[in-house]
């Protein structure tokens, strides 16, 4: 495709996306497609000869859109939001156009230096502890997802508690343990399995029934029992905003207990952490200065397209110890000088995209002020929605809702609650998901789209309460 | 950013990229930036107020471009290519615009079904064995990189050889072994460390000095010794196109030995595999029908922007066994029906981008015919370059060069060879990297940019031979 063809088709794609956002409310939020329907509408075999780019756009409308669940729809309230925004889309487009690999500083110095800088910017915007800035022993990196962040935190923790022995000798089965809330994301169990500890190494902390936050007393009891049995605590993951109900674990208390036992402390604030751009939500950072690593996802609630998990460590040493390998074909003068960061040593993949561009574009377009306004608007809408739930005696709120996730249920029971979810999701007018808390089914309404206005929340409540 | 603002700024970004490709030869291939230079040219703190998007483009030219090593430059010959192309950039832009998460089939059916279809298309284009198609027990998925592919192959292998025990109990240190060529990418060692086996579990196979391909006899000897010691062979990685010299391991012989021992066989054809779009290079697939998994990267040499590693398994069972977890908040009717693929169970992350769109756009724009022509052109250029090297008595070729990577050295010695590399890379006119083969330093010239023409190769040889 020549530069001029690219210009022409590129303008058409940009127009398609602009039009998509202008007409997004004309689509059902949840795709009504049946299994196999999308595939059946496309050719079974690849074309022998090239086709005009217009054909791709035609089939996008004809075959793909009917199979899309519209995550950017203003009435998408399921899971956690996966914000897109204009500056993020265009920043990512620039990364695609440049097509550089930032695996080493030397393979494109700007890709590494902008990423380090922008992660410092974000740490400043969130008022995270100074130890996570790159000016000292710490610093930030963009991981794909919070699952990747939990995995590398575990690897760094294993490296540290073993004095570096796991790097060569591996993990002895049954020797290490990992602790996290029973309400935490499945990523921690997945990390245990990937890192060779197995799911049995995971200790799930009991939660307070009222707050759904992990109980520090249970962490202490589990760690004491493990240590008495010769098992080494490797990692404690504190959740700031659990996936189920948005619960905020008592990071400071958990971290103190973990540090006493020598375990790595990772704060998983994937969804909630970015709310700290607004000073009134900085209580979310309480205790973070005791953590070894911290992760939050601008690709969830900070207007930055997937993938963009911001991950900081207070000390780069154990992370590099766990992951650094230098074969001859990657040797270069800058790496040998130790004056630069080589991000390939901070995560699983070697190759890496210039993802900092999109986060840089977002922060510059919105500014600190714009990001604060974005978060505050969603929190205010969620508080209003929660007040309507509280005022309707058929419903009950199941957990605190200080941010933009509200969990609630029909007092009538689990079956009735799930039936309500199926009915509203099937209408195509809104989409929400469910979880379990205190052994009961609850619905989750997570507000996160830049397009969501008060009338979308009102419509959601009308649909839910017309039961 | 409103749809109309997006339209305006989007056109400007598309124009910027079109212009970038039109003027790419005006930049030095290798960035001359010193450590810290890019960062120092940008504000130390984030802006309080939003800025016009024009400022981002202005700073892109002013601060970022001087720190870019231009991977898409026609005289970029280092590492392996990381192809971008117009249709891939635009397919990826559509994915950004839609902003959907394909973690479950249910969260956007089209994202899953197009990916399964396009991986079937690619398997057909490469004439890979039928067992990797989704119509049976196998199928394909897009991983971030070949490193991720090697990791999940190892996890699937551990699951299978342990009868599923590693999922809960973890890996006992010293119990499992992994085998691969000493010339293989560092990703296999990294996978061993991440999966908790430790680097000591990796057995590096000796290579034939002439071909740099792994020696099956050595694999057999290592496996016999391990089994005699009670160590279980978990994974054998055969490389089709090693990173160092592009050597092609004898997959069939290695796989037979591995299968006899019960080990998982993974073929890492990250760079070379895509060449099989042309029938004359299908010898690369020899023995692939004995493999359990196979990976090749369209993001290297098949015109598809990073990241796009195509990974196929012959049997999905062990992969899902190793990685599947179903918390309440992800339960849904489609998953419970087992009639659909949920790609979150095929890799480390949960969230996933709609990456199939870019590969779909590439295959449709170029067609099978266009992809064959792309590969053939580069191979022909490399053969011509190799002939010039062979005809110059100051140089020697160090390994076979059946594809588009030529490895060579100055007979004068390692220091002279490295000095030559530094001189040409420092000129900004071309960029190539180095490796070690048979204990000696060699230079690597990898041809892969769609923009590379015969006169770029001639210029490279002029620069290298003016020594």
PDB file of N, CA and C in Angstrom, chain A residues 7 11 15 19 21 36 39 45 47-48 51 59 67 69 71-72 96-97 99 107-108 110 113 120 124 167-168 171 186 190 193 196 199-200 305-306 322 328-329 344 347 353 364 368-369 372 434, chain B residues 7 11 15 19 21 36 39 45 47-48 51 59 67 69 71-72 96-97 99 107-108 110 113 120 124 167-168 171 186 190 193 196 199-200 305-306 322 328-329 344 347 353 364 368-369 372 434:
ATOM      1  N   UNK A   7      -3.006   7.121   2.697  1.00  0.00           N
ATOM      2  CA  UNK A   7      -3.672   8.382   3.052  1.00  0.00           C
ATOM      3  C   UNK A   7      -5.176   8.276   2.754  1.00  0.00           C
ATOM      4  N   UNK A  11      -7.934   7.893   5.766  1.00  0.00           N
ATOM      5  CA  UNK A  11      -9.003   8.863   6.015  1.00  0.00           C
ATOM      6  C   UNK A  11     -10.357   8.156   6.109  1.00  0.00           C
ATOM      7  N   UNK A  15     -12.798   8.156   9.331  1.00  0.00           N
ATOM      8  CA  UNK A  15     -14.201   8.552   9.200  1.00  0.00           C
ATOM      9  C   UNK A  15     -15.128   7.448   9.707  1.00  0.00           C
ATOM     10  N   UNK A  19     -17.748   7.991  12.674  1.00  0.00           N
ATOM     11  CA  UNK A  19     -19.170   7.681  12.458  1.00  0.00           C
ATOM     12  C   UNK A  19     -19.648   6.617  13.445  1.00  0.00           C
ATOM     13  N   UNK A  21     -18.704   6.137  16.514  1.00  0.00           N
ATOM     14  CA  UNK A  21     -19.006   6.752  17.809  1.00  0.00           C
ATOM     15  C   UNK A  21     -20.261   7.606  17.727  1.00  0.00           C
ATOM     16  N   UNK A  36     -20.913 -19.368  16.005  1.00  0.00           N
ATOM     17  CA  UNK A  36     -20.686 -19.764  14.619  1.00  0.00           C
ATOM     18  C   UNK A  36     -21.267 -18.816  13.582  1.00  0.00           C
ATOM     19  N   UNK A  39     -18.570 -16.408  11.841  1.00  0.00           N
ATOM     20  CA  UNK A  39     -17.691 -17.176  10.957  1.00  0.00           C
ATOM     21  C   UNK A  39     -18.413 -17.612   9.694  1.00  0.00           C
ATOM     22  N   UNK A  45     -12.111 -19.688   3.070  1.00  0.00           N
ATOM     23  CA  UNK A  45     -10.720 -19.761   2.635  1.00  0.00           C
ATOM     24  C   UNK A  45     -10.173 -18.369   2.326  1.00  0.00           C
ATOM     25  N   UNK A  47      -8.288 -15.335   0.315  1.00  0.00           N
ATOM     26  CA  UNK A  47      -8.344 -14.987  -1.108  1.00  0.00           C
ATOM     27  C   UNK A  47      -7.011 -15.265  -1.808  1.00  0.00           C
ATOM     28  N   UNK A  48      -7.079 -15.693  -3.046  1.00  0.00           N
ATOM     29  CA  UNK A  48      -5.851 -15.908  -3.832  1.00  0.00           C
ATOM     30  C   UNK A  48      -5.272 -14.566  -4.272  1.00  0.00           C
ATOM     31  N   UNK A  51      -7.585  -7.816  -2.492  1.00  0.00           N
ATOM     32  CA  UNK A  51      -8.887  -7.163  -2.658  1.00  0.00           C
ATOM     33  C   UNK A  51      -8.751  -5.685  -2.330  1.00  0.00           C
ATOM     34  N   UNK A  59     -17.229  -5.549   4.818  1.00  0.00           N
ATOM     35  CA  UNK A  59     -17.474  -6.739   5.645  1.00  0.00           C
ATOM     36  C   UNK A  59     -17.453  -6.405   7.132  1.00  0.00           C
ATOM     37  N   UNK A  67     -21.572  -9.070  15.368  1.00  0.00           N
ATOM     38  CA  UNK A  67     -20.964  -9.924  16.386  1.00  0.00           C
ATOM     39  C   UNK A  67     -20.184  -9.143  17.436  1.00  0.00           C
ATOM     40  N   UNK A  69     -19.949  -6.898  20.804  1.00  0.00           N
ATOM     41  CA  UNK A  69     -20.538  -6.348  22.015  1.00  0.00           C
ATOM     42  C   UNK A  69     -19.833  -5.015  22.228  1.00  0.00           C
ATOM     43  N   UNK A  71     -18.293  -2.328  23.765  1.00  0.00           N
ATOM     44  CA  UNK A  71     -17.668  -1.922  25.031  1.00  0.00           C
ATOM     45  C   UNK A  71     -17.634  -0.407  25.197  1.00  0.00           C
ATOM     46  N   UNK A  72     -17.684   0.336  24.105  1.00  0.00           N
ATOM     47  CA  UNK A  72     -17.628   1.798  24.205  1.00  0.00           C
ATOM     48  C   UNK A  72     -19.028   2.423  24.252  1.00  0.00           C
ATOM     49  N   UNK A  96       1.694   2.373  15.683  1.00  0.00           N
ATOM     50  CA  UNK A  96       1.619   1.422  14.567  1.00  0.00           C
ATOM     51  C   UNK A  96       2.386   1.945  13.363  1.00  0.00           C
ATOM     52  N   UNK A  97       2.251   3.244  13.102  1.00  0.00           N
ATOM     53  CA  UNK A  97       2.914   3.828  11.940  1.00  0.00           C
ATOM     54  C   UNK A  97       4.431   3.792  12.070  1.00  0.00           C
ATOM     55  N   UNK A  99       6.127   1.759  13.965  1.00  0.00           N
ATOM     56  CA  UNK A  99       6.483   0.337  13.882  1.00  0.00           C
ATOM     57  C   UNK A  99       7.841  -0.002  14.468  1.00  0.00           C
ATOM     58  N   UNK A 107      17.319  -0.040  20.679  1.00  0.00           N
ATOM     59  CA  UNK A 107      16.552  -0.312  19.466  1.00  0.00           C
ATOM     60  C   UNK A 107      15.530   0.781  19.171  1.00  0.00           C
ATOM     61  N   UNK A 108      15.424   1.760  20.008  1.00  0.00           N
ATOM     62  CA  UNK A 108      14.675   3.002  19.801  1.00  0.00           C
ATOM     63  C   UNK A 108      14.637   3.753  21.133  1.00  0.00           C
ATOM     64  N   UNK A 110      13.811   6.584  22.141  1.00  0.00           N
ATOM     65  CA  UNK A 110      12.628   7.369  22.496  1.00  0.00           C
ATOM     66  C   UNK A 110      11.528   6.486  23.073  1.00  0.00           C
ATOM     67  N   UNK A 113      12.585   5.940  26.715  1.00  0.00           N
ATOM     68  CA  UNK A 113      12.639   7.144  27.550  1.00  0.00           C
ATOM     69  C   UNK A 113      11.268   7.787  27.726  1.00  0.00           C
ATOM     70  N   UNK A 120       6.491   8.082  35.146  1.00  0.00           N
ATOM     71  CA  UNK A 120       6.771   9.041  36.228  1.00  0.00           C
ATOM     72  C   UNK A 120       5.663  10.094  36.312  1.00  0.00           C
ATOM     73  N   UNK A 124       3.080  10.729  39.450  1.00  0.00           N
ATOM     74  CA  UNK A 124       2.886  12.058  40.025  1.00  0.00           C
ATOM     75  C   UNK A 124       1.398  12.427  40.036  1.00  0.00           C
ATOM     76  N   UNK A 167      16.023 -18.547  40.085  1.00  0.00           N
ATOM     77  CA  UNK A 167      16.417 -18.263  38.714  1.00  0.00           C
ATOM     78  C   UNK A 167      17.074 -19.488  38.065  1.00  0.00           C
ATOM     79  N   UNK A 168      17.927 -20.156  38.785  1.00  0.00           N
ATOM     80  CA  UNK A 168      18.598 -21.327  38.220  1.00  0.00           C
ATOM     81  C   UNK A 168      17.924 -22.640  38.637  1.00  0.00           C
ATOM     82  N   UNK A 171      11.473 -23.544  41.405  1.00  0.00           N
ATOM     83  CA  UNK A 171      10.732 -23.507  42.670  1.00  0.00           C
ATOM     84  C   UNK A 171      10.448 -24.925  43.122  1.00  0.00           C
ATOM     85  N   UNK A 186      -8.926 -13.625  39.382  1.00  0.00           N
ATOM     86  CA  UNK A 186      -8.341 -14.932  39.134  1.00  0.00           C
ATOM     87  C   UNK A 186      -6.895 -14.855  38.656  1.00  0.00           C
ATOM     88  N   UNK A 190      -3.868 -17.670  38.514  1.00  0.00           N
ATOM     89  CA  UNK A 190      -3.251 -17.989  37.230  1.00  0.00           C
ATOM     90  C   UNK A 190      -1.735 -17.788  37.321  1.00  0.00           C
ATOM     91  N   UNK A 193      -0.114 -20.666  39.014  1.00  0.00           N
ATOM     92  CA  UNK A 193      -0.011 -21.841  38.149  1.00  0.00           C
ATOM     93  C   UNK A 193       1.085 -21.651  37.112  1.00  0.00           C
ATOM     94  N   UNK A 196       4.702 -22.033  38.352  1.00  0.00           N
ATOM     95  CA  UNK A 196       5.126 -23.355  38.793  1.00  0.00           C
ATOM     96  C   UNK A 196       4.860 -23.647  40.252  1.00  0.00           C
ATOM     97  N   UNK A 199      -1.818 -24.080  41.996  1.00  0.00           N
ATOM     98  CA  UNK A 199      -2.921 -23.395  42.677  1.00  0.00           C
ATOM     99  C   UNK A 199      -2.915 -23.665  44.180  1.00  0.00           C
ATOM    100  N   UNK A 200      -2.333 -24.798  44.591  1.00  0.00           N
ATOM    101  CA  UNK A 200      -2.308 -25.111  46.032  1.00  0.00           C
ATOM    102  C   UNK A 200      -1.474 -24.121  46.832  1.00  0.00           C
ATOM    103  N   UNK A 305      -6.573   3.305  25.425  1.00  0.00           N
ATOM    104  CA  UNK A 305      -6.928   2.015  24.837  1.00  0.00           C
ATOM    105  C   UNK A 305      -6.085   0.872  25.351  1.00  0.00           C
ATOM    106  N   UNK A 306      -6.712  -0.285  25.453  1.00  0.00           N
ATOM    107  CA  UNK A 306      -6.022  -1.524  25.744  1.00  0.00           C
ATOM    108  C   UNK A 306      -4.923  -1.751  24.706  1.00  0.00           C
ATOM    109  N   UNK A 322      15.102 -11.716  38.115  1.00  0.00           N
ATOM    110  CA  UNK A 322      14.218 -12.820  37.726  1.00  0.00           C
ATOM    111  C   UNK A 322      14.134 -12.987  36.214  1.00  0.00           C
ATOM    112  N   UNK A 328      24.081 -13.110  22.935  1.00  0.00           N
ATOM    113  CA  UNK A 328      25.026 -12.315  22.149  1.00  0.00           C
ATOM    114  C   UNK A 328      24.312 -11.378  21.167  1.00  0.00           C
ATOM    115  N   UNK A 329      23.231 -11.862  20.554  1.00  0.00           N
ATOM    116  CA  UNK A 329      22.589 -11.038  19.516  1.00  0.00           C
ATOM    117  C   UNK A 329      21.873  -9.821  20.074  1.00  0.00           C
ATOM    118  N   UNK A 344      12.845  -5.095  27.943  1.00  0.00           N
ATOM    119  CA  UNK A 344      12.634  -6.529  27.724  1.00  0.00           C
ATOM    120  C   UNK A 344      12.831  -7.331  29.003  1.00  0.00           C
ATOM    121  N   UNK A 347       9.438  -7.883  31.672  1.00  0.00           N
ATOM    122  CA  UNK A 347       8.203  -8.633  31.402  1.00  0.00           C
ATOM    123  C   UNK A 347       8.483  -9.897  30.600  1.00  0.00           C
ATOM    124  N   UNK A 353       5.838  -2.959  21.747  1.00  0.00           N
ATOM    125  CA  UNK A 353       5.260  -1.879  20.986  1.00  0.00           C
ATOM    126  C   UNK A 353       5.517  -0.558  21.715  1.00  0.00           C
ATOM    127  N   UNK A 364      -1.685  14.550  27.761  1.00  0.00           N
ATOM    128  CA  UNK A 364      -1.545  15.891  27.203  1.00  0.00           C
ATOM    129  C   UNK A 364      -2.882  16.463  26.742  1.00  0.00           C
ATOM    130  N   UNK A 368      -4.208  17.137  33.749  1.00  0.00           N
ATOM    131  CA  UNK A 368      -4.605  16.623  35.061  1.00  0.00           C
ATOM    132  C   UNK A 368      -6.056  17.000  35.358  1.00  0.00           C
ATOM    133  N   UNK A 369      -6.408  18.208  35.005  1.00  0.00           N
ATOM    134  CA  UNK A 369      -7.758  18.705  35.261  1.00  0.00           C
ATOM    135  C   UNK A 369      -8.819  17.870  34.542  1.00  0.00           C
ATOM    136  N   UNK A 372      -9.184  14.384  36.155  1.00  0.00           N
ATOM    137  CA  UNK A 372      -9.946  14.455  37.411  1.00  0.00           C
ATOM    138  C   UNK A 372     -11.441  14.566  37.124  1.00  0.00           C
ATOM    139  N   UNK A 434     -22.358 -10.028  36.614  1.00  0.00           N
ATOM    140  CA  UNK A 434     -22.695 -10.435  37.981  1.00  0.00           C
ATOM    141  C   UNK A 434     -21.472 -10.948  38.721  1.00  0.00           C
TER     142      UNK A 434
ATOM    143  N   UNK B   7     -12.156  13.135  13.811  1.00  0.00           N
ATOM    144  CA  UNK B   7     -12.031  13.091  12.346  1.00  0.00           C
ATOM    145  C   UNK B   7     -10.896  14.023  11.887  1.00  0.00           C
ATOM    146  N   UNK B  11      -7.301  12.551  10.558  1.00  0.00           N
ATOM    147  CA  UNK B  11      -6.772  12.783   9.206  1.00  0.00           C
ATOM    148  C   UNK B  11      -5.337  13.308   9.283  1.00  0.00           C
ATOM    149  N   UNK B  15      -2.085  11.510   7.717  1.00  0.00           N
ATOM    150  CA  UNK B  15      -1.183  12.238   6.814  1.00  0.00           C
ATOM    151  C   UNK B  15       0.250  12.215   7.336  1.00  0.00           C
ATOM    152  N   UNK B  19       3.289  10.707   5.248  1.00  0.00           N
ATOM    153  CA  UNK B  19       4.477  11.523   4.988  1.00  0.00           C
ATOM    154  C   UNK B  19       5.738  10.879   5.575  1.00  0.00           C
ATOM    155  N   UNK B  21       6.428   7.724   5.848  1.00  0.00           N
ATOM    156  CA  UNK B  21       6.927   6.685   4.937  1.00  0.00           C
ATOM    157  C   UNK B  21       7.525   7.296   3.670  1.00  0.00           C
ATOM    158  N   UNK B  36      19.296   9.631  27.897  1.00  0.00           N
ATOM    159  CA  UNK B  36      18.723  10.779  28.599  1.00  0.00           C
ATOM    160  C   UNK B  36      18.345  11.938  27.709  1.00  0.00           C
ATOM    161  N   UNK B  39      14.417  12.268  26.950  1.00  0.00           N
ATOM    162  CA  UNK B  39      13.694  12.680  28.148  1.00  0.00           C
ATOM    163  C   UNK B  39      13.958  14.148  28.467  1.00  0.00           C
ATOM    164  N   UNK B  45       7.156  17.339  34.090  1.00  0.00           N
ATOM    165  CA  UNK B  45       5.896  17.108  34.796  1.00  0.00           C
ATOM    166  C   UNK B  45       4.721  17.127  33.824  1.00  0.00           C
ATOM    167  N   UNK B  47       1.044  18.037  32.227  1.00  0.00           N
ATOM    168  CA  UNK B  47       0.353  19.322  32.153  1.00  0.00           C
ATOM    169  C   UNK B  47      -0.873  19.369  33.068  1.00  0.00           C
ATOM    170  N   UNK B  48      -1.119  20.524  33.650  1.00  0.00           N
ATOM    171  CA  UNK B  48      -2.315  20.684  34.481  1.00  0.00           C
ATOM    172  C   UNK B  48      -3.567  20.794  33.594  1.00  0.00           C
ATOM    173  N   UNK B  51      -3.973  20.086  26.279  1.00  0.00           N
ATOM    174  CA  UNK B  51      -3.279  20.799  25.200  1.00  0.00           C
ATOM    175  C   UNK B  51      -3.911  20.422  23.861  1.00  0.00           C
ATOM    176  N   UNK B  59       5.698  17.773  19.026  1.00  0.00           N
ATOM    177  CA  UNK B  59       6.747  17.149  19.846  1.00  0.00           C
ATOM    178  C   UNK B  59       7.191  15.807  19.288  1.00  0.00           C
ATOM    179  N   UNK B  67      14.980  10.298  18.512  1.00  0.00           N
ATOM    180  CA  UNK B  67      15.283   9.125  19.339  1.00  0.00           C
ATOM    181  C   UNK B  67      14.734   7.832  18.772  1.00  0.00           C
ATOM    182  N   UNK B  69      14.929   4.670  16.250  1.00  0.00           N
ATOM    183  CA  UNK B  69      15.649   3.839  15.294  1.00  0.00           C
ATOM    184  C   UNK B  69      14.579   3.314  14.339  1.00  0.00           C
ATOM    185  N   UNK B  71      12.775   1.188  12.282  1.00  0.00           N
ATOM    186  CA  UNK B  71      12.606  -0.227  11.943  1.00  0.00           C
ATOM    187  C   UNK B  71      11.976  -0.419  10.572  1.00  0.00           C
ATOM    188  N   UNK B  72      11.251   0.568  10.079  1.00  0.00           N
ATOM    189  CA  UNK B  72      10.599   0.418   8.770  1.00  0.00           C
ATOM    190  C   UNK B  72      11.451   0.988   7.632  1.00  0.00           C
ATOM    191  N   UNK B  96      -8.576  -0.490  17.607  1.00  0.00           N
ATOM    192  CA  UNK B  96      -8.544   0.562  18.627  1.00  0.00           C
ATOM    193  C   UNK B  96      -9.873   1.290  18.689  1.00  0.00           C
ATOM    194  N   UNK B  97     -10.429   1.565  17.524  1.00  0.00           N
ATOM    195  CA  UNK B  97     -11.691   2.296  17.482  1.00  0.00           C
ATOM    196  C   UNK B  97     -12.841   1.509  18.097  1.00  0.00           C
ATOM    197  N   UNK B  99     -12.536  -0.904  20.258  1.00  0.00           N
ATOM    198  CA  UNK B  99     -12.218  -0.967  21.691  1.00  0.00           C
ATOM    199  C   UNK B  99     -12.930  -2.081  22.444  1.00  0.00           C
ATOM    200  N   UNK B 107     -17.982 -11.843  25.199  1.00  0.00           N
ATOM    201  CA  UNK B 107     -17.733 -10.409  25.347  1.00  0.00           C
ATOM    202  C   UNK B 107     -17.520  -9.716  24.005  1.00  0.00           C
ATOM    203  N   UNK B 108     -17.543 -10.449  22.943  1.00  0.00           N
ATOM    204  CA  UNK B 108     -17.563  -9.953  21.561  1.00  0.00           C
ATOM    205  C   UNK B 108     -17.335 -11.135  20.635  1.00  0.00           C
ATOM    206  N   UNK B 110     -17.521 -11.732  17.565  1.00  0.00           N
ATOM    207  CA  UNK B 110     -16.779 -11.545  16.314  1.00  0.00           C
ATOM    208  C   UNK B 110     -15.271 -11.559  16.554  1.00  0.00           C
ATOM    209  N   UNK B 113     -14.395 -15.275  16.831  1.00  0.00           N
ATOM    210  CA  UNK B 113     -14.624 -16.075  15.613  1.00  0.00           C
ATOM    211  C   UNK B 113     -13.753 -15.632  14.446  1.00  0.00           C
ATOM    212  N   UNK B 120      -7.064 -20.182  10.905  1.00  0.00           N
ATOM    213  CA  UNK B 120      -7.272 -21.297   9.961  1.00  0.00           C
ATOM    214  C   UNK B 120      -6.819 -20.894   8.550  1.00  0.00           C
ATOM    215  N   UNK B 124      -3.767 -22.568   6.374  1.00  0.00           N
ATOM    216  CA  UNK B 124      -3.958 -23.029   4.987  1.00  0.00           C
ATOM    217  C   UNK B 124      -2.927 -22.377   4.058  1.00  0.00           C
ATOM    218  N   UNK B 167      -0.895 -28.313  37.753  1.00  0.00           N
ATOM    219  CA  UNK B 167      -1.890 -27.258  37.900  1.00  0.00           C
ATOM    220  C   UNK B 167      -2.135 -26.940  39.379  1.00  0.00           C
ATOM    221  N   UNK B 168      -2.212 -27.967  40.205  1.00  0.00           N
ATOM    222  CA  UNK B 168      -2.464 -27.726  41.628  1.00  0.00           C
ATOM    223  C   UNK B 168      -1.170 -27.767  42.444  1.00  0.00           C
ATOM    224  N   UNK B 171       5.502 -27.369  40.118  1.00  0.00           N
ATOM    225  CA  UNK B 171       6.585 -28.175  39.556  1.00  0.00           C
ATOM    226  C   UNK B 171       7.621 -28.437  40.634  1.00  0.00           C
ATOM    227  N   UNK B 186      16.593 -16.722  23.351  1.00  0.00           N
ATOM    228  CA  UNK B 186      16.615 -16.727  24.806  1.00  0.00           C
ATOM    229  C   UNK B 186      15.229 -16.940  25.411  1.00  0.00           C
ATOM    230  N   UNK B 190      14.010 -18.118  29.179  1.00  0.00           N
ATOM    231  CA  UNK B 190      13.137 -17.238  29.952  1.00  0.00           C
ATOM    232  C   UNK B 190      11.869 -17.987  30.370  1.00  0.00           C
ATOM    233  N   UNK B 193      12.533 -20.159  33.316  1.00  0.00           N
ATOM    234  CA  UNK B 193      12.617 -19.404  34.568  1.00  0.00           C
ATOM    235  C   UNK B 193      11.233 -18.962  35.026  1.00  0.00           C
ATOM    236  N   UNK B 196       9.017 -21.677  36.606  1.00  0.00           N
ATOM    237  CA  UNK B 196       9.447 -22.237  37.883  1.00  0.00           C
ATOM    238  C   UNK B 196      10.378 -23.419  37.776  1.00  0.00           C
ATOM    239  N   UNK B 199      16.619 -22.011  35.134  1.00  0.00           N
ATOM    240  CA  UNK B 199      17.474 -22.150  33.954  1.00  0.00           C
ATOM    241  C   UNK B 199      18.191 -23.493  33.924  1.00  0.00           C
ATOM    242  N   UNK B 200      18.389 -24.097  35.105  1.00  0.00           N
ATOM    243  CA  UNK B 200      19.087 -25.385  35.142  1.00  0.00           C
ATOM    244  C   UNK B 200      18.313 -26.500  34.444  1.00  0.00           C
ATOM    245  N   UNK B 305       1.577  -5.580  11.649  1.00  0.00           N
ATOM    246  CA  UNK B 305       2.198  -4.873  12.763  1.00  0.00           C
ATOM    247  C   UNK B 305       2.238  -5.688  14.052  1.00  0.00           C
ATOM    248  N   UNK B 306       3.298  -5.482  14.815  1.00  0.00           N
ATOM    249  CA  UNK B 306       3.420  -6.030  16.160  1.00  0.00           C
ATOM    250  C   UNK B 306       2.222  -5.569  16.997  1.00  0.00           C
ATOM    251  N   UNK B 322      -3.975 -26.277  31.611  1.00  0.00           N
ATOM    252  CA  UNK B 322      -2.932 -25.514  32.306  1.00  0.00           C
ATOM    253  C   UNK B 322      -3.403 -24.121  32.688  1.00  0.00           C
ATOM    254  N   UNK B 328     -16.680 -16.629  39.254  1.00  0.00           N
ATOM    255  CA  UNK B 328     -18.106 -16.357  39.062  1.00  0.00           C
ATOM    256  C   UNK B 328     -18.349 -15.196  38.104  1.00  0.00           C
ATOM    257  N   UNK B 329     -17.516 -14.136  38.219  1.00  0.00           N
ATOM    258  CA  UNK B 329     -17.788 -12.950  37.417  1.00  0.00           C
ATOM    259  C   UNK B 329     -17.526 -13.149  35.929  1.00  0.00           C
ATOM    260  N   UNK B 344      -9.227 -16.279  26.611  1.00  0.00           N
ATOM    261  CA  UNK B 344      -8.511 -15.975  27.857  1.00  0.00           C
ATOM    262  C   UNK B 344      -7.794 -17.205  28.420  1.00  0.00           C
ATOM    263  N   UNK B 347      -3.760 -18.061  27.042  1.00  0.00           N
ATOM    264  CA  UNK B 347      -2.546 -17.261  27.270  1.00  0.00           C
ATOM    265  C   UNK B 347      -2.535 -16.641  28.656  1.00  0.00           C
ATOM    266  N   UNK B 353      -7.078  -7.671  22.977  1.00  0.00           N
ATOM    267  CA  UNK B 353      -7.390  -6.760  21.894  1.00  0.00           C
ATOM    268  C   UNK B 353      -7.882  -7.548  20.680  1.00  0.00           C
ATOM    269  N   UNK B 364      -6.359 -10.049   3.149  1.00  0.00           N
ATOM    270  CA  UNK B 364      -7.292  -9.638   2.095  1.00  0.00           C
ATOM    271  C   UNK B 364      -6.655  -8.639   1.129  1.00  0.00           C
ATOM    272  N   UNK B 368      -3.068 -14.345  -1.290  1.00  0.00           N
ATOM    273  CA  UNK B 368      -1.996 -15.339  -1.225  1.00  0.00           C
ATOM    274  C   UNK B 368      -0.885 -14.981  -2.209  1.00  0.00           C
ATOM    275  N   UNK B 369      -1.281 -14.522  -3.373  1.00  0.00           N
ATOM    276  CA  UNK B 369      -0.322 -14.165  -4.420  1.00  0.00           C
ATOM    277  C   UNK B 369       0.606 -13.032  -3.960  1.00  0.00           C
ATOM    278  N   UNK B 372       3.115 -14.253  -1.277  1.00  0.00           N
ATOM    279  CA  UNK B 372       4.202 -15.045  -1.881  1.00  0.00           C
ATOM    280  C   UNK B 372       5.233 -14.122  -2.535  1.00  0.00           C
ATOM    281  N   UNK B 434      24.633  -8.381  15.203  1.00  0.00           N
ATOM    282  CA  UNK B 434      25.647  -9.438  15.180  1.00  0.00           C
ATOM    283  C   UNK B 434      25.187 -10.639  15.999  1.00  0.00           C
TER     284      UNK B 434
END
